[in-house]
C-alpha cells in the first residue's frame, strides 16, 4: 500500500500566516515572495508522563567528549580552513561561482578520504557517472573505495548511504535533491530546507561527515533559504577569478575552528594544487622601480600574506573625478585620500585615483592603510618606493599611524622573501624584540603620515 504524503502548508516567513496554497503576496503583512512550503508535524501529547526520546539534562562536567578526533585529508590548505581536519558527523556547505572548482576540490578530497579511511560516496544530481569518470581521469583519481551515485531522490541517497556506510559523503548539489514528502520542485525553498535538515540529522546519527555543494545567486550568496547556513556546521566559500589561476577557500562559519583562515589553491590541468607560500606567488611578477607599487602585509587568520598593491593617479577631465578600487574597500580608500589632502597637502581633488590589489586578492584589514597612502603618494609624486621595502600600519583621521596586530609574524614572513626594510608604526617597533630572523631587517617606525612620507621619499 502506497504511503500517503505528508500534509504541507505555506507559511509567511515575516508574520507566520498560514495558507493551504502558495500566494505571491502575503494577505496579512503584504510582503512579497515570503510564503514558503512547510511540512505539518503531528504535535506531541503535552502533559504525558511518558517521554518520547528519553532526553535528560546533563551536568556539563559529566559530559564525555567524543573520543574520535578529526581526521586530516592530507590536503593542507583544506585542513587549515576546516580547523585541522574533518570532524566526524559534521555538515559542511561549500559555495562558489559556477566553474570555480567546487566539484574538483571535493573529488580530490574524497580521493584522499578513500585512500586513508575507507569507503567514500560521491552523490551527483547534475552529472552522469561517465562524466564524473572523465573528470576523475583528468585529475588522476584512481581510488578503489570511491563510489559514485547519480541520484536526486533523498530517500534513495539515504538508503545507499546506510547500506554502504562510507567515511564521507558529498552531495553535488543540494539544490538538485528532493524529498517525496513535499510536492514542490527541487531547488525550492521548502525542498532545500527539508533536504538539508534530514541530511544533517543523518550525519549526526551516523557520524558520517557530509559535504553539501550549494549554488550561488547573482549577488554571490548561497542560493536557497538563509536557514541553510544556520543548519550546517561549516560554511566555505570558494573565491577566485577565472582570469587568474589561483583560488581562495574561505570559511565564513565554522563551529569547530577559526573563521579567519584561508586556503590558497592554484588551478592546473591536473586539478587544484596547494600553494604553500601565497606571498611568493602574489609577488612573482612585481615590476621593479615602478611608481605606485608597494608591498603590504595582510593577516588572514594566523597566516601573514604579502601582496602587491598598486595605485594610479591621473589628471581627470570629469566634473567628479573617478575613484576605482579593486580588492580594497572603496570607502576606506576615500577616507585615506582625504587624509592625504588634509594632513599632507596633496591636491587630489582633480585627479582620478585607481587602486588595485594584484592577483585578485581581497583585503579588508586596516593594516594596509599606510600601504594605500604610500602607493597613491608614489604615483602622484612620480617617485618609486624601494623594491626591498614593506609598508604596514593603520591610519586614523588625525593622520596618526596606529599599531597593528602580530607585527613580528608579518616581519618574519617578509624577511623570508628577502625584504630588508619595513615602515611600520613606532609603537610596534618598541615592542618587537629582534630575533635571528629579523637581524638583517631595518625597522623604520613612524607615528604620523607626514613622517611616513619623509621616510619613503
mmCIF file of C-alpha atoms in Angstrom, residues 239 246 248 250 262 279 282-283 294-301 303-310 325-333 336 355-372 391-393 410:
data_model
loop_
_atom_site.group_PDB
_atom_site.id
_atom_site.type_symbol
_atom_site.label_atom_id
_atom_site.label_comp_id
_atom_site.label_asym_id
_atom_site.label_seq_id
_atom_site.Cartn_x
_atom_site.Cartn_y
_atom_site.Cartn_z
ATOM 1 C CA UNK A 239 36.504 32.508 -4.352
ATOM 2 C CA UNK A 246 44.589 30.707 -8.076
ATOM 3 C CA UNK A 248 40.884 31.090 -2.302
ATOM 4 C CA UNK A 250 37.457 30.970 2.909
ATOM 5 C CA UNK A 262 42.003 30.864 4.194
ATOM 6 C CA UNK A 279 53.142 35.626 -0.771
ATOM 7 C CA UNK A 282 51.402 37.172 -5.421
ATOM 8 C CA UNK A 283 54.758 38.950 -5.789
ATOM 9 C CA UNK A 294 54.050 48.906 -2.833
ATOM 10 C CA UNK A 295 54.207 45.620 -0.921
ATOM 11 C CA UNK A 296 51.792 45.327 2.020
ATOM 12 C CA UNK A 297 51.218 42.600 4.596
ATOM 13 C CA UNK A 298 47.714 41.304 5.278
ATOM 14 C CA UNK A 299 46.871 38.858 8.035
ATOM 15 C CA UNK A 300 44.449 36.078 7.078
ATOM 16 C CA UNK A 301 43.771 34.195 10.291
ATOM 17 C CA UNK A 303 48.853 33.457 8.174
ATOM 18 C CA UNK A 304 50.563 36.680 7.025
ATOM 19 C CA UNK A 305 50.283 37.198 3.266
ATOM 20 C CA UNK A 306 52.386 39.710 1.345
ATOM 21 C CA UNK A 307 50.673 41.252 -1.653
ATOM 22 C CA UNK A 308 51.412 43.958 -4.179
ATOM 23 C CA UNK A 309 49.132 46.982 -4.014
ATOM 24 C CA UNK A 310 49.127 49.355 -6.975
ATOM 25 C CA UNK A 325 39.025 50.288 -6.046
ATOM 26 C CA UNK A 326 39.541 46.562 -6.664
ATOM 27 C CA UNK A 327 40.436 44.308 -3.755
ATOM 28 C CA UNK A 328 40.147 47.025 -1.098
ATOM 29 C CA UNK A 329 37.188 48.825 0.451
ATOM 30 C CA UNK A 330 36.072 51.854 -1.580
ATOM 31 C CA UNK A 331 35.002 53.874 1.466
ATOM 32 C CA UNK A 332 38.309 53.180 3.199
ATOM 33 C CA UNK A 333 40.295 54.412 0.215
ATOM 34 C CA UNK A 336 42.671 57.762 3.161
ATOM 35 C CA UNK A 355 43.692 51.306 -6.514
ATOM 36 C CA UNK A 356 44.130 47.588 -7.188
ATOM 37 C CA UNK A 357 45.388 44.559 -5.245
ATOM 38 C CA UNK A 358 47.335 42.491 -7.777
ATOM 39 C CA UNK A 359 46.283 38.882 -8.254
ATOM 40 C CA UNK A 360 42.613 39.308 -7.368
ATOM 41 C CA UNK A 361 43.183 39.115 -3.602
ATOM 42 C CA UNK A 362 40.628 40.911 -1.426
ATOM 43 C CA UNK A 363 41.953 42.707 1.651
ATOM 44 C CA UNK A 364 39.680 44.202 4.303
ATOM 45 C CA UNK A 365 42.257 44.737 7.042
ATOM 46 C CA UNK A 366 43.157 48.263 8.297
ATOM 47 C CA UNK A 367 46.850 47.279 8.475
ATOM 48 C CA UNK A 368 47.162 48.079 4.748
ATOM 49 C CA UNK A 369 46.060 51.717 5.242
ATOM 50 C CA UNK A 370 49.611 53.051 5.186
ATOM 51 C CA UNK A 371 50.318 50.965 2.084
ATOM 52 C CA UNK A 372 47.399 52.563 0.235
ATOM 53 C CA UNK A 391 54.792 49.118 4.351
ATOM 54 C CA UNK A 392 52.211 48.363 7.042
ATOM 55 C CA UNK A 393 50.167 50.353 9.529
ATOM 56 C CA UNK A 410 54.409 39.719 9.374
#
